[in-house]
Every structure is written in structure tokens, then in C-alpha cells.
Short mmCIF file of C-alpha atoms in Angstrom, two decimals:
data_model
loop_
_atom_site.label_atom_id
_atom_site.label_comp_id
_atom_site.label_asym_id
_atom_site.label_seq_id
_atom_site.Cartn_x
_atom_site.Cartn_y
_atom_site.Cartn_z
CA MET A 1330 -23.80 -7.02 -4.11
CA ASN A 1331 -24.39 -9.04 -1.00
CA GLN A 1332 -28.31 -9.58 -1.10
CA ASN A 1333 -28.07 -10.25 2.64
CA CYS A 1334 -26.70 -6.82 3.55
CA ARG A 1335 -28.01 -5.99 7.00
CA CYS A 1336 -25.00 -3.77 8.07
CA ALA A 1337 -26.42 -0.55 6.52
CA GLY A 1338 -29.32 -0.66 9.69
CA THR A 1339 -31.68 -0.64 6.42
CA PRO A 1340 -33.52 -3.73 4.97
CA THR A 1341 -32.13 -4.33 1.75
CA ARG A 1342 -35.06 -3.80 -0.04
CA GLN A 1343 -34.82 -0.30 0.33
CA LEU A 1344 -30.83 -0.23 -0.48
CA SER A 1345 -29.68 0.77 -4.16
CA PRO A 1346 -28.86 -2.10 -6.58
CA ASP A 1347 -25.28 -0.46 -6.47
CA PHE A 1348 -24.44 0.06 -2.63
CA CYS A 1349 -24.14 -2.30 0.06
CA GLN A 1350 -21.91 -1.25 3.30
CA CYS A 1351 -20.16 -4.20 3.55
CA TYR A 1352 -19.06 -4.92 -0.01
CA LYS A 1353 -15.26 -5.83 -0.17
CA GLU A 1354 -13.73 -7.23 -3.04
CA ILE A 1355 -9.57 -8.20 -3.17
CA ILE A 1356 -8.21 -7.30 -6.57
CA GLU A 1357 -5.63 -9.75 -8.04
CA VAL A 1358 -3.21 -7.56 -9.70
CA PRO A 1359 -1.66 -9.31 -12.62
CA VAL A 1360 2.16 -10.15 -11.85
CA LEU A 1361 2.83 -7.64 -8.64
CA SER A 1362 -0.77 -9.25 -6.12
CA GLN A 1363 1.90 -12.54 -6.68
CA GLY A 1364 5.10 -10.31 -6.47
CA VAL A 1365 3.85 -9.56 -3.03
CA ARG A 1366 3.07 -12.78 -2.13
CA ASN A 1367 6.52 -14.19 -3.04
CA VAL A 1368 7.75 -11.82 -0.83
CA GLY A 1369 5.80 -12.90 2.13
CA VAL A 1370 3.62 -9.82 3.31
CA PRO A 1371 0.22 -10.84 4.41
CA LEU A 1372 -1.92 -8.19 2.63
CA SER A 1373 -3.81 -7.32 -0.83
CA LEU A 1374 -2.39 -5.09 -2.53
CA VAL A 1375 -5.97 -3.83 -3.81
CA THR A 1376 -9.20 -3.94 -2.14
CA LYS A 1377 -12.15 -2.75 -3.80
CA ALA A 1378 -15.09 -1.16 -1.40
CA ASN A 1379 -18.06 0.74 -1.32
CA GLY A 1380 -17.36 2.52 -4.79
CA PHE A 1381 -13.73 3.34 -3.25
CA VAL A 1382 -10.18 1.19 -4.82
CA PHE A 1383 -7.59 1.01 -1.82
CA VAL A 1384 -3.72 0.70 -3.36
CA SER A 1385 -1.30 -0.62 -0.38
CA GLY A 1386 1.81 0.83 -0.24
CA THR A 1387 3.79 0.08 -3.46
CA PRO A 1388 7.01 -0.40 -3.61
CA PRO A 1389 8.54 -0.12 -7.38
CA PHE A 1390 7.87 -2.98 -9.02
CA ASP A 1391 8.87 -4.34 -12.24
CA LEU A 1392 5.41 -4.49 -13.97
CA GLU A 1393 6.54 -8.18 -16.05
CA THR A 1394 8.50 -10.18 -13.00
CA GLY A 1395 7.23 -8.45 -9.83
CA LYS A 1396 10.58 -8.04 -8.22
CA PHE A 1397 11.82 -4.75 -7.29
CA ILE A 1398 13.18 -2.26 -9.13
CA ARG A 1399 17.00 -1.45 -8.08
CA GLY A 1400 18.21 2.40 -9.13
CA ASP A 1401 18.26 6.37 -8.15
CA ILE A 1402 15.03 7.62 -7.03
CA GLU A 1403 13.78 8.94 -9.92
CA ALA A 1404 13.54 5.65 -11.35
CA GLN A 1405 11.89 3.82 -8.45
CA THR A 1406 8.98 6.64 -7.89
CA GLU A 1407 9.15 6.45 -11.72
CA ALA A 1408 8.28 2.16 -11.19
CA SER A 1409 6.48 2.86 -7.47
CA LEU A 1410 3.45 5.07 -9.53
CA ARG A 1411 3.40 2.52 -12.61
CA ALA A 1412 2.56 0.05 -10.38
CA VAL A 1413 0.02 1.69 -8.41
CA GLN A 1414 -1.49 2.86 -12.27
CA HIS A 1415 -1.66 -0.69 -13.16
CA CYS A 1416 -3.08 -1.39 -9.45
CA LEU A 1417 -5.46 0.53 -10.48
CA GLU A 1418 -6.29 -0.38 -13.96
CA SER A 1419 -6.82 -4.17 -12.65
CA ALA A 1420 -9.66 -2.54 -10.33
CA GLY A 1421 -11.00 -0.45 -13.16
CA THR A 1422 -10.19 2.51 -12.44
CA SER A 1423 -7.46 5.36 -13.24
CA LEU A 1424 -5.00 7.69 -11.78
CA ASP A 1425 -7.31 10.20 -12.57
CA LYS A 1426 -9.94 9.36 -10.39
CA VAL A 1427 -7.05 9.19 -7.05
CA VAL A 1428 -8.65 11.24 -4.03
CA MET A 1429 -5.60 10.77 -2.01
CA VAL A 1430 -2.21 9.71 -2.01
CA ARG A 1431 0.55 8.51 0.25
CA VAL A 1432 4.07 8.64 -0.38
CA TYR A 1433 6.50 7.00 1.99
CA ALA A 1434 10.39 7.67 1.08
CA SER A 1435 13.82 6.76 2.84
CA ASN A 1436 14.91 10.34 2.62
CA ALA A 1437 13.27 13.36 3.18
CA GLY A 1438 15.70 15.00 0.32
CA PHE A 1439 13.85 12.85 -2.52
CA TYR A 1440 11.30 15.51 -1.86
CA ALA A 1441 12.27 17.09 -5.01
CA VAL A 1442 12.53 14.62 -7.40
CA ILE A 1443 10.02 12.61 -6.27
CA ASN A 1444 7.55 15.84 -7.24
CA ARG A 1445 9.20 16.07 -10.21
CA VAL A 1446 8.36 12.76 -11.53
CA TYR A 1447 4.72 12.30 -9.49
CA ALA A 1448 4.23 15.79 -11.56
CA ARG A 1449 4.48 13.71 -14.73
CA PHE A 1450 1.63 11.47 -13.77
CA PHE A 1451 -0.50 13.78 -12.30
CA PRO A 1452 -0.28 17.06 -14.32
CA GLU A 1453 -3.66 18.78 -13.53
CA ASN A 1454 -5.44 18.69 -10.74
CA PRO A 1455 -3.69 16.49 -8.44
CA PRO A 1456 -5.27 14.51 -5.71
CA SER A 1457 -4.49 15.91 -1.67
CA ARG A 1458 -1.43 13.85 -0.50
CA THR A 1459 1.02 13.27 2.10
CA PHE A 1460 4.39 12.80 1.82
CA VAL A 1461 5.89 11.12 5.03
CA PRO A 1462 9.59 10.44 5.26
CA VAL A 1463 10.42 6.64 6.96
CA ALA A 1464 13.36 6.34 9.23
CA SER A 1465 13.93 2.39 7.48
CA TRP A 1466 12.22 -0.03 6.62
CA PRO A 1467 12.74 -4.32 5.68
CA MET A 1468 13.13 -4.06 1.84
CA GLU A 1469 15.71 -2.26 -0.68
CA PHE A 1470 13.90 0.12 -1.98
CA ASP A 1471 13.36 4.17 -1.20
CA ILE A 1472 9.87 4.69 -2.02
CA GLU A 1473 6.45 3.32 -1.74
CA ILE A 1474 3.48 4.38 -2.57
CA GLU A 1475 -0.25 4.57 -1.64
CA CYS A 1476 -3.28 5.74 -2.71
CA VAL A 1477 -7.65 5.80 -2.81
CA ALA A 1478 -9.59 5.82 -5.55
CA VAL A 1479 -13.54 6.82 -6.61
CA ALA A 1480 -14.09 3.01 -8.63
#
């Protein structure tokens, strides 16, 4: 906790010891954070703030190499969700604490396949979700998944 927190408009002594509105921590995700840096994208893959974990749009990363997985949309969806799971675990949380997911896909026709794979990762009480078809992006993959979870 930042002992000098003033952003809440409340004197620090009145704040709970586990709460600070200006708290932010960048989480280094083994292998994947370096993979993002290698591609040259200026972002943090995982940020923890105010009791939540924010996972940036995560493409189908290979968890051992940090490189993109090639393959059909089923293989890419599986890889993206495993990468998201790895990101969450690196931040000390898990898929069962996810409250919101956004799935970006290069083709709306992938919807049914993505749903089948997604259901294996969220079999009960799935989080809120938005599916966003995108026209194009500058990388060679067909899916990217972001989420917000309780820390």
C-alpha cells in the first residue's frame, strides 16, 4: 500500500490498510511479457489496480516461446485462453475470478468455434462477455482476448 495516498480524498489514516485508490502494479508474466516487448507493442500485458487484474488483449501465444501460435481458429482460441489463464495466475488470480471478457476475432464466422472452446474454460457461471469482430489488425493471428478479474 502507498502510505502517502491522497488520491481518495481521505486522509491515509482513515483508509483501510488494504485499500489505496492510486495503487497500480505492473505484473511481469513469464515468457509472455518479453514476447510483447519483442513485437514492439508499448503496453503492459497485466496490470493490477484497486482489487482488480486487467489483462490486455492476448493473442494466441505459445507459453514456452512467447511467439504466436499459427493454426485454425480452434487452436488459436485455445492458445489465447491458456495465455490469459497464465497471465491471471501470474497476478495471483484465476479464471474463476474473471468478471468481464472481450473477444476480438478477425471473422464473425468464427463465433461458434470460439464459443465451443470458451465453454471449456468457463464451464459454469461464465463471466460477462462481448464478442467483437474486427476488420483487420497488424499481426498474423485471428483472435485476441482481454479480461478483467477480481485480484
